[in-house]
Tab-separated table of C-alpha atoms in Angstrom:
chain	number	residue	atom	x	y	z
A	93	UNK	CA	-99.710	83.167	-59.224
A	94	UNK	CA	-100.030	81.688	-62.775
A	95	UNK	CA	-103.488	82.485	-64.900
A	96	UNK	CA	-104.030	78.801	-64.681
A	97	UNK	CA	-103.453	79.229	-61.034
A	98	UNK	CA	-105.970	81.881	-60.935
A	99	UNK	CA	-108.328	80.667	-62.777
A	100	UNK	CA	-108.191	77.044	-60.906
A	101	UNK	CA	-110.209	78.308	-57.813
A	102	UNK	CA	-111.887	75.698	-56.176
A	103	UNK	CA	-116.154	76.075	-56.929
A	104	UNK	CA	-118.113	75.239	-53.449
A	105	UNK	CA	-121.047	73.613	-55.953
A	106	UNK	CA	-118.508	71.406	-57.644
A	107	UNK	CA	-119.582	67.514	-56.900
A	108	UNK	CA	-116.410	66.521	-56.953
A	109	UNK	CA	-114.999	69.257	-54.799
A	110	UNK	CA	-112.056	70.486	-56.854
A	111	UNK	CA	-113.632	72.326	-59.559
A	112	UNK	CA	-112.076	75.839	-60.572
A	113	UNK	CA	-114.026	78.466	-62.025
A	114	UNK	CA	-113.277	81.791	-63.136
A	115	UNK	CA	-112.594	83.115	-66.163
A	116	UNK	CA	-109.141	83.892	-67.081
A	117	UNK	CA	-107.882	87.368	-66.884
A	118	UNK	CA	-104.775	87.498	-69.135
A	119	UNK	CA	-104.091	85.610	-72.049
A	120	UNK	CA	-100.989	82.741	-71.830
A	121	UNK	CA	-98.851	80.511	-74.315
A	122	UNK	CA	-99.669	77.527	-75.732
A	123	UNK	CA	-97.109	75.566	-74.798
A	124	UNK	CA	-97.403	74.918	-70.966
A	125	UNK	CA	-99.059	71.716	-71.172
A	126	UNK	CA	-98.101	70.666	-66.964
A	127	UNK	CA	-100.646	73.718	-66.330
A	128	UNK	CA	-103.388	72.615	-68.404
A	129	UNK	CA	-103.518	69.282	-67.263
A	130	UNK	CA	-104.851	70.907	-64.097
A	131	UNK	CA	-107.514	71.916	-66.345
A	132	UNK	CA	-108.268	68.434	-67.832
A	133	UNK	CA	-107.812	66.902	-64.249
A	134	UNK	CA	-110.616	69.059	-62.412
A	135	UNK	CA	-113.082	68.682	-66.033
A	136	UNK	CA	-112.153	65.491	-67.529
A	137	UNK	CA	-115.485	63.227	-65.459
A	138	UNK	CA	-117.812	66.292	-66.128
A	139	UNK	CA	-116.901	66.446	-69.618
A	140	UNK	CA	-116.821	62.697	-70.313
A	141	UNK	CA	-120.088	62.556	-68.617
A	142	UNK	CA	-121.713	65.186	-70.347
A	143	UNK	CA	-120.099	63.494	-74.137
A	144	UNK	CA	-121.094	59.987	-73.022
A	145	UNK	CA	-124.689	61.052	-73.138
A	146	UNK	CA	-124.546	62.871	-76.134
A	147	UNK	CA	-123.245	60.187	-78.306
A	148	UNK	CA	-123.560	56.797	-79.246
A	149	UNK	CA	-120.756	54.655	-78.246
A	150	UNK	CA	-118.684	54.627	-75.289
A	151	UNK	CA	-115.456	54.533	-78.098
A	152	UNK	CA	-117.216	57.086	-79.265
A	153	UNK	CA	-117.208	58.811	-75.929
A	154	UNK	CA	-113.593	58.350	-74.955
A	155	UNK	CA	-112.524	59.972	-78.414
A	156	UNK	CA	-114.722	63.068	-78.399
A	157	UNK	CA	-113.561	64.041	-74.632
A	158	UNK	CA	-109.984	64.009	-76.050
A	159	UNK	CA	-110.757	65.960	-78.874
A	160	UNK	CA	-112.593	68.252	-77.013
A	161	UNK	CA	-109.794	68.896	-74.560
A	162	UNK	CA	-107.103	69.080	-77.649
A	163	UNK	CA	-109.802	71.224	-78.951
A	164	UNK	CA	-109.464	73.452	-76.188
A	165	UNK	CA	-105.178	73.227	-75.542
A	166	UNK	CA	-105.467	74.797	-79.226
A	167	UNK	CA	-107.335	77.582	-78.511
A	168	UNK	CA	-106.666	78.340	-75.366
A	169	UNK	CA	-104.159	81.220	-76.038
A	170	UNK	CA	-107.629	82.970	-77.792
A	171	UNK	CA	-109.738	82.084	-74.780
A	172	UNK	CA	-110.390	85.564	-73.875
A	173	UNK	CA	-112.080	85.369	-70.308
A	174	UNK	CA	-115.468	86.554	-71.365
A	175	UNK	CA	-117.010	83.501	-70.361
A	176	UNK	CA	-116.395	80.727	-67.928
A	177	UNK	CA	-113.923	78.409	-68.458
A	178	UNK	CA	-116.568	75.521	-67.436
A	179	UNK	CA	-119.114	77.466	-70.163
A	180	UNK	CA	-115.865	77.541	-72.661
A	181	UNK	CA	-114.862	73.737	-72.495
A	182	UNK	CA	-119.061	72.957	-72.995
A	183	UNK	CA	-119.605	74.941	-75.612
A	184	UNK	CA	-116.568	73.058	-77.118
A	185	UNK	CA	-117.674	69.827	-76.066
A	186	UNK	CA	-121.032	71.178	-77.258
A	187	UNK	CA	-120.596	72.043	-80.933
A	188	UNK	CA	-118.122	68.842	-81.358
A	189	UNK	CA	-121.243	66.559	-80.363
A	190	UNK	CA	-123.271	68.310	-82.393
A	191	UNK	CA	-121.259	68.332	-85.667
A	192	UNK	CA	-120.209	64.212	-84.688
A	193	UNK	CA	-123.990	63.751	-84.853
A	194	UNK	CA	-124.688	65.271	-88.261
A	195	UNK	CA	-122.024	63.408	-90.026
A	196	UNK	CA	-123.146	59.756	-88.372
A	197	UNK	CA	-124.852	58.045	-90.738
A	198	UNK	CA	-128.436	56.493	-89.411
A	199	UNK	CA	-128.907	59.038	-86.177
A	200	UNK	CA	-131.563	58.086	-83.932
A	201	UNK	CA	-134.771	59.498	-84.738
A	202	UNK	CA	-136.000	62.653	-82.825
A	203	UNK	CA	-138.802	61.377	-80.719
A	204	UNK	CA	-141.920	63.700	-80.716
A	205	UNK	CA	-142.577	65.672	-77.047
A	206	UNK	CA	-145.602	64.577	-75.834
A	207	UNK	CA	-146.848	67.446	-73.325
A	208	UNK	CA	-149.882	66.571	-72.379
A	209	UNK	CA	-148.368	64.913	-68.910
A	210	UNK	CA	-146.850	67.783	-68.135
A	211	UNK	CA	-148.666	69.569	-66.057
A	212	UNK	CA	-146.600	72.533	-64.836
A	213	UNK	CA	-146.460	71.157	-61.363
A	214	UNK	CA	-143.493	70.474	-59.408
A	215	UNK	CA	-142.893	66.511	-59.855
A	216	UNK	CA	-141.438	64.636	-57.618
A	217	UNK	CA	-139.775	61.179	-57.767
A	218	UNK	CA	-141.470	58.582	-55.324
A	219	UNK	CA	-139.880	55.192	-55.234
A	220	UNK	CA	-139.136	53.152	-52.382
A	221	UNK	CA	-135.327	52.580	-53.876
A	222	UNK	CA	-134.257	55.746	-54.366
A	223	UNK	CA	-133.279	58.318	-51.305
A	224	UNK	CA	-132.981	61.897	-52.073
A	225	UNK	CA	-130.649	62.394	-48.717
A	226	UNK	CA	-128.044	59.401	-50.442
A	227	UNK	CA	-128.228	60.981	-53.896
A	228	UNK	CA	-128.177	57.516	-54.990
A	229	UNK	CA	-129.473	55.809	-57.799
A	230	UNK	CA	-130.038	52.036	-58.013
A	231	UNK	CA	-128.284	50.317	-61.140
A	232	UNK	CA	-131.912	49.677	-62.813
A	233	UNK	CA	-133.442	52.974	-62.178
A	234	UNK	CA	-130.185	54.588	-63.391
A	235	UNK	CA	-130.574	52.392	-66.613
A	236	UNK	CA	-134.227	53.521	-66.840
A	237	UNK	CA	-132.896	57.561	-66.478
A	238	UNK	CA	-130.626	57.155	-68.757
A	239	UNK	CA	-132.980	55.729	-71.139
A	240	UNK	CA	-135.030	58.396	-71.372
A	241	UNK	CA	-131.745	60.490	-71.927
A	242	UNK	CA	-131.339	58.517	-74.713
A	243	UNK	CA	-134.966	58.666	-75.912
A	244	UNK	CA	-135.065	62.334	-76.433
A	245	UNK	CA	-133.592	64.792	-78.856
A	246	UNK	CA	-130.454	66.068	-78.820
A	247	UNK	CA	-131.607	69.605	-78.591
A	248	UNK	CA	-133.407	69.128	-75.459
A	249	UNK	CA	-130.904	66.685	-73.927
A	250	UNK	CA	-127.810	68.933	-73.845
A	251	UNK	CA	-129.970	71.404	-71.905
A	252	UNK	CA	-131.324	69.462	-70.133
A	253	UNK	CA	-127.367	68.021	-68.986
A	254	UNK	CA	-125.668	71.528	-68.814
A	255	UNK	CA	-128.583	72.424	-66.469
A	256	UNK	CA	-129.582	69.900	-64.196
A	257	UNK	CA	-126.676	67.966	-64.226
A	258	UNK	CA	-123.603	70.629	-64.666
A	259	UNK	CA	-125.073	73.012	-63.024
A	260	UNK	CA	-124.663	75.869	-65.708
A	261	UNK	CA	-127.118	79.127	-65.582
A	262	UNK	CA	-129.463	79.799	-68.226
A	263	UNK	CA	-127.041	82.536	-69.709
A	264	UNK	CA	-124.182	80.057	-69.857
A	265	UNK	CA	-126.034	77.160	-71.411
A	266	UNK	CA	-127.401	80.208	-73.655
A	267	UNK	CA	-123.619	80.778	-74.831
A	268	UNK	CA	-122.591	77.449	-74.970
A	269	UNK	CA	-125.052	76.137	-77.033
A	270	UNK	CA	-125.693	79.446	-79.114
A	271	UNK	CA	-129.655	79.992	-78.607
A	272	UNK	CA	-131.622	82.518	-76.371
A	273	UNK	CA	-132.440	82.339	-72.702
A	274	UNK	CA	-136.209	81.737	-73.400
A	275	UNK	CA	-135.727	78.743	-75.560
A	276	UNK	CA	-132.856	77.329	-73.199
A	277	UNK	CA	-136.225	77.390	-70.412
A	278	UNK	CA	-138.260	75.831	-72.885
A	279	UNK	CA	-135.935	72.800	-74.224
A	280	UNK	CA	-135.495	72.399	-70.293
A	281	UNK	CA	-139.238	72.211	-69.638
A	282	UNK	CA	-139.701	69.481	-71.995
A	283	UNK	CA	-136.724	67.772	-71.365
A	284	UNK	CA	-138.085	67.200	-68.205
A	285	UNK	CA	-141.325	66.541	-69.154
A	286	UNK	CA	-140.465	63.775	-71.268
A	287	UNK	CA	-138.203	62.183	-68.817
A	288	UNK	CA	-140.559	62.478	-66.318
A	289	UNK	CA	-143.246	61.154	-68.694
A	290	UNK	CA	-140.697	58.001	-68.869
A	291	UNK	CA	-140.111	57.529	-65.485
A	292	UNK	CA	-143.647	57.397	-64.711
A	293	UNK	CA	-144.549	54.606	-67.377
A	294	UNK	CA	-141.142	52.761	-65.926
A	295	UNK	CA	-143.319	52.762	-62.748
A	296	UNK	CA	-146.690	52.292	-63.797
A	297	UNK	CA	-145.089	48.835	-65.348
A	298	UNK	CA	-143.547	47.740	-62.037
A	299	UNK	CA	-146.523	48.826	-60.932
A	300	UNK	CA	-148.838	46.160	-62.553
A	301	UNK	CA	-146.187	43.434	-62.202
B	194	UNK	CA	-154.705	81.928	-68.908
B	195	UNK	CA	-154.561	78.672	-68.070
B	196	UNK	CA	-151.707	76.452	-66.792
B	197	UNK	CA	-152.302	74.261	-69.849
B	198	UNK	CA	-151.962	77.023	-72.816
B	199	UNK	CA	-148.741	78.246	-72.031
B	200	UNK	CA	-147.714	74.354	-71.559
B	201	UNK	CA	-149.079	73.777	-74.889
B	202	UNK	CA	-147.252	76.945	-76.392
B	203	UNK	CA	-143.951	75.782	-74.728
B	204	UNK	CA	-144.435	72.273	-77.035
B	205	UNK	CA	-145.389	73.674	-80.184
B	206	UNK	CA	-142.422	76.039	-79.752
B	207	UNK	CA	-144.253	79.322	-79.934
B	208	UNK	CA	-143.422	82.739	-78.538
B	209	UNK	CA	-144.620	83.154	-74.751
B	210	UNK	CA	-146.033	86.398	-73.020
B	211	UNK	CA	-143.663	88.340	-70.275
B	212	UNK	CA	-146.874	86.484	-68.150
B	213	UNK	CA	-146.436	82.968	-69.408
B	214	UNK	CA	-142.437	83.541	-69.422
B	215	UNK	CA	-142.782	83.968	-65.441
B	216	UNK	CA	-144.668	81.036	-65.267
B	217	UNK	CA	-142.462	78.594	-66.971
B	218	UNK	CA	-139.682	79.921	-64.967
B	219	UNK	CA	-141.438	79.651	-61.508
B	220	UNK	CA	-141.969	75.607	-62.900
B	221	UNK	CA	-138.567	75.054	-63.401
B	222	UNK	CA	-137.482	76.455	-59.995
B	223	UNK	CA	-138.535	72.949	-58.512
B	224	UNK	CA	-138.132	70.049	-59.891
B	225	UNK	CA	-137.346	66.410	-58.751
B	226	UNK	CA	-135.554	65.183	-62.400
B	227	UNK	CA	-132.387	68.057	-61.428
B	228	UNK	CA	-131.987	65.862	-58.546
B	229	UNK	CA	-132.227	62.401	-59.920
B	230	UNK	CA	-129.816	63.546	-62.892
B	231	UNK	CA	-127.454	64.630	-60.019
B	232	UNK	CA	-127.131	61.239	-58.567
B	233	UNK	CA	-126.135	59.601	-61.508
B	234	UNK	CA	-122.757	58.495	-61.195
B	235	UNK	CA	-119.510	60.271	-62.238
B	236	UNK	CA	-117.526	58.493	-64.640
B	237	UNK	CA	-113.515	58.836	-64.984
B	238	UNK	CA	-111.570	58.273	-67.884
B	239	UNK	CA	-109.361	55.590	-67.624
B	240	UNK	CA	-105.694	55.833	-67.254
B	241	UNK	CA	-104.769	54.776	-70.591
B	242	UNK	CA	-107.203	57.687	-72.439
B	243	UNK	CA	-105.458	59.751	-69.915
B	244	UNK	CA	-101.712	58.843	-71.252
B	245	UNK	CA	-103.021	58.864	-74.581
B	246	UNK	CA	-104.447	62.444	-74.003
B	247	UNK	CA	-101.133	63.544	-72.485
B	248	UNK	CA	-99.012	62.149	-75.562
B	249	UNK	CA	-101.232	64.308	-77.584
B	250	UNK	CA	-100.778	67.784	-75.632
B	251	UNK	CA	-96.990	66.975	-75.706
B	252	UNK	CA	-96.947	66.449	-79.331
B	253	UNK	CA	-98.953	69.545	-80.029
B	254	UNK	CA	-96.349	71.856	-77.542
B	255	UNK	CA	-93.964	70.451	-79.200
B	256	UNK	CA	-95.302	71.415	-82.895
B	257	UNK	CA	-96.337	74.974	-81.157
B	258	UNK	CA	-92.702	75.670	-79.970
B	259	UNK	CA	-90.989	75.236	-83.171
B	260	UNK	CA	-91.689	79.144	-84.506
B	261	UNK	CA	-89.451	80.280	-81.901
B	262	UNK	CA	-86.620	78.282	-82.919
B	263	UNK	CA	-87.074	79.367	-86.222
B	264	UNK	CA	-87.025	82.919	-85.011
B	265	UNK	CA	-84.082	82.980	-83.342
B	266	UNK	CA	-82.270	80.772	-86.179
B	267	UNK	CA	-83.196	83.604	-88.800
B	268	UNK	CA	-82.320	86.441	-85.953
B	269	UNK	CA	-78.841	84.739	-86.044
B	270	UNK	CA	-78.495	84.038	-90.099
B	271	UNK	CA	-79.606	87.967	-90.254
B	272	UNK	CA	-76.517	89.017	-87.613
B	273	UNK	CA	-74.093	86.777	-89.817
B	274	UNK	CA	-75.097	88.110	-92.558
B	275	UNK	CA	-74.411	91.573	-91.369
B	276	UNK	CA	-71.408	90.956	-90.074
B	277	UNK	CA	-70.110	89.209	-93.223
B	278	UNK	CA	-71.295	92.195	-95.483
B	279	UNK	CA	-69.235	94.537	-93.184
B	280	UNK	CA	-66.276	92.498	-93.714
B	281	UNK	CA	-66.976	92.500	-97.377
B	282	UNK	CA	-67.152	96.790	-97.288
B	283	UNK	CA	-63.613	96.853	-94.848
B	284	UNK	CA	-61.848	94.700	-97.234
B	285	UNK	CA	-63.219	96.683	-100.469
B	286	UNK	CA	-61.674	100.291	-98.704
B	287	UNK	CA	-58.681	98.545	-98.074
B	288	UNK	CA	-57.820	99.137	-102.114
B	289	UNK	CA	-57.136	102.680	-101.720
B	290	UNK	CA	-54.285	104.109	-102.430
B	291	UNK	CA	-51.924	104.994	-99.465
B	292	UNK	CA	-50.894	108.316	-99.329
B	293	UNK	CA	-46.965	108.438	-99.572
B	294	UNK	CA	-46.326	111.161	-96.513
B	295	UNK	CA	-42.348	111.526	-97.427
B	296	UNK	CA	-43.664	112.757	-100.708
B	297	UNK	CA	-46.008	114.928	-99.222
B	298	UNK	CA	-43.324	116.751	-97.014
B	299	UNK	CA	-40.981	116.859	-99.727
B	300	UNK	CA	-43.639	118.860	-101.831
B	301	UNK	CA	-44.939	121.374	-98.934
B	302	UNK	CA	-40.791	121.971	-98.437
B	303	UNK	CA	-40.196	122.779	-101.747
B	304	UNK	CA	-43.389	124.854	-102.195
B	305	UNK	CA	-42.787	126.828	-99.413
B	306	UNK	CA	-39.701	127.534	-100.317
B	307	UNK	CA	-40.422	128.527	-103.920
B	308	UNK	CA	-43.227	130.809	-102.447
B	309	UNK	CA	-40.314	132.587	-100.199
B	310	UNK	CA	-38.213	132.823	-103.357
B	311	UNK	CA	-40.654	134.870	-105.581
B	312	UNK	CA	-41.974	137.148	-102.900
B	313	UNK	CA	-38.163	137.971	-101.402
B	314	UNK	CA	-39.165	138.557	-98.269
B	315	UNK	CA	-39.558	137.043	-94.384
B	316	UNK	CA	-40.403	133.848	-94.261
B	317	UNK	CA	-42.921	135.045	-91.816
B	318	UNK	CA	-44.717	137.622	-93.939
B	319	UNK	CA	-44.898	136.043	-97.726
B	320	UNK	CA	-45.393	131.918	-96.762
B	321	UNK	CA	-48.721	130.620	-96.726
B	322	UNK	CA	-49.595	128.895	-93.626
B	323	UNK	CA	-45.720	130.126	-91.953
B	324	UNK	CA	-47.355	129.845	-88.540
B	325	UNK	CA	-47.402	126.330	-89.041
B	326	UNK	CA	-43.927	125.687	-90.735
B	327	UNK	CA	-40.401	126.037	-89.452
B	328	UNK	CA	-38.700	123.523	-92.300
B	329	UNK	CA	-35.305	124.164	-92.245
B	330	UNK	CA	-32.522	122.125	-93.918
B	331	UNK	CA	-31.691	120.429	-91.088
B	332	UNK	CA	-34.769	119.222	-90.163
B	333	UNK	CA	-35.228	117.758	-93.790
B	334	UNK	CA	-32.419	115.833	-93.531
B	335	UNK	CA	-32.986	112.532	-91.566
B	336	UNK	CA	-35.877	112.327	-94.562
């Protein structure tokens, strides 16, 4: 069995059912690029999705998610298993975001965190179009989520992604994006709290249609 | 402490007790936003970012494999070398003057025999190294 072979173990939690997770236990050449493709092939969606939200463009998108995964062919011979491959390739795709964002010209604000909707109750989100059993999303209430992705800081949005969305621990997302445990529960607290606190306005202006 | 005072900590980024630490993590156990950020749809790259990836990797194996043909290119200018420096050594010993050996029997014969003539004795008893020669006149002559 190849390192790539054992390290492509199918992950129960994946969403798309083919994701391999463990972290590699001997270090490998460069050079075999058929094996990594089996890397880019299980992460390519998660990792586009993750970089689509995280910058501006779609172009934009498309360009980081390949340098991320050349990024990653590079230094894969130094990947030394202490981590996750999945926390590896995000903290790649990660810092690239991150450093793409300081050197664009005219970045989005940082809108302030208004807390005083958040409550520390467990929220729940009623609307007649969206069923929790489907796991579906209508087109205009996906457009309204992904608004308030937009709407909020990058600090509190990559958390917010790596945790909700990809599914990564607090220890992971507190090695891929370099900062403690306690601040990775904090950004996710408000994270949620301000997407929550733009849901809610979404549906208090439906509401009064 | 009140549910609102660690909240408010939490947004002005200060320090929270072990207290208000187990109550921000008991709030995040359950939450509805993980599962609306769930069903947001999966996106694939297209085909053509894929091929355009793939060009990439290939171009970069290539670029990584070239060390090893430099390797064994130098491993095989070193052996040349070596072997062309021998050849240089085996051709400089090959200036050496070749010992003559009908010259050198000639000489032992005629020292052994003007060792025999001064002692005037055996040839067995007076001729240094006699074990080893039995010269006689006969034997000299096909020389």
């Amino acid at each position: 069995m190849s390192v790539f072979e054992s390290v492509m173990r199918v992950d129960a939690r994946d969403p798309l059912g083919r994701a391999p997770e463990q972290s590699r236990s001997a270090a490998r050449s460069p050079g075999e690029v058929e094996e990594f493709d089996r890397v880019v092939d299980a992460y390519q969606a998660r990792v586009y999705g993750f970089v689509r939200r995280m910058v501006a463009t779609d172009e934009e998108a498309q360009d980081a998610t390949q340098e991320v995964f050349v990024r990653a062919f590079q230094g894969f011979a130094r990947f030394d298993g202490r981590c996750s491959l999945r926390t590896w390739l995000f903290r790649i795709a990660h810092n690239y975001c991150v450093d793409l964002g300081r050197r664009r010209a005219g970045a989005a604000p940082e809108v302030r965190i208004d807390s005083s909707g958040a409550d520390g109750s467990v929220w729940e989100f009623a609307d007649q179009r969206w069923h929790p059993e489907d796991r579906v999303l209508s087109l205009e209430l996906a457009e309204v989520v992904e608004e308030g992705l937009r709407t909020m800081s990058e600090k509190l949005r990559s958390v917010l992604l790596l945790h909700d969305r990809e599914e990564l621990t607090y220890d992971e997302i507190a090695e891929a994006v370099g900062i403690p445990i306690g601040t990775v529960k904090s950004r996710l607290f408000l994270a949620r709290a301000h997407l929550q606190g733009h849901i809610r306005k979404y549906q208090a202006a439906r509401e009064e249609r | 402490m009140s549910e609102r005072d660690w909240i408010q900590k939490v947004a002005a980024g200060q320090p929270l007790s072990e207290a208000e630490q187990t109550a921000l993590t008991e709030a995040l156990e359950a939450d509805g936003v993980r599962e609306v950020l769930r069903s947001l749809p999966y996106e694939e790259p297209s085909l053509a970012w894929r091929s355009r990836l793939n060009e990439r990797l290939r171009a970069l194996a290539g670029t990584q494999r070239k060390p090893a043909v430099w390797r064994w290119a130098a491993m095989f200018a070193a052996g040349a070398a070596c072997g062309v420096m021998a050849s240089l050594w085996i051709g400089m010993n090959r200036n050496l003057p070749v010992v003559d050996f009908e010259a050198a029997l000639l000489a032992a014969r005629q020292e052994s025999v003007s060792y025999l003539e001064i002692s005037a004795g055996s040839f067995e008893e007076t001729e240094p190294g006699a074990a080893r020669k039995r010269w006689s006149e006969l034997d000299m002559e096909p020389l």
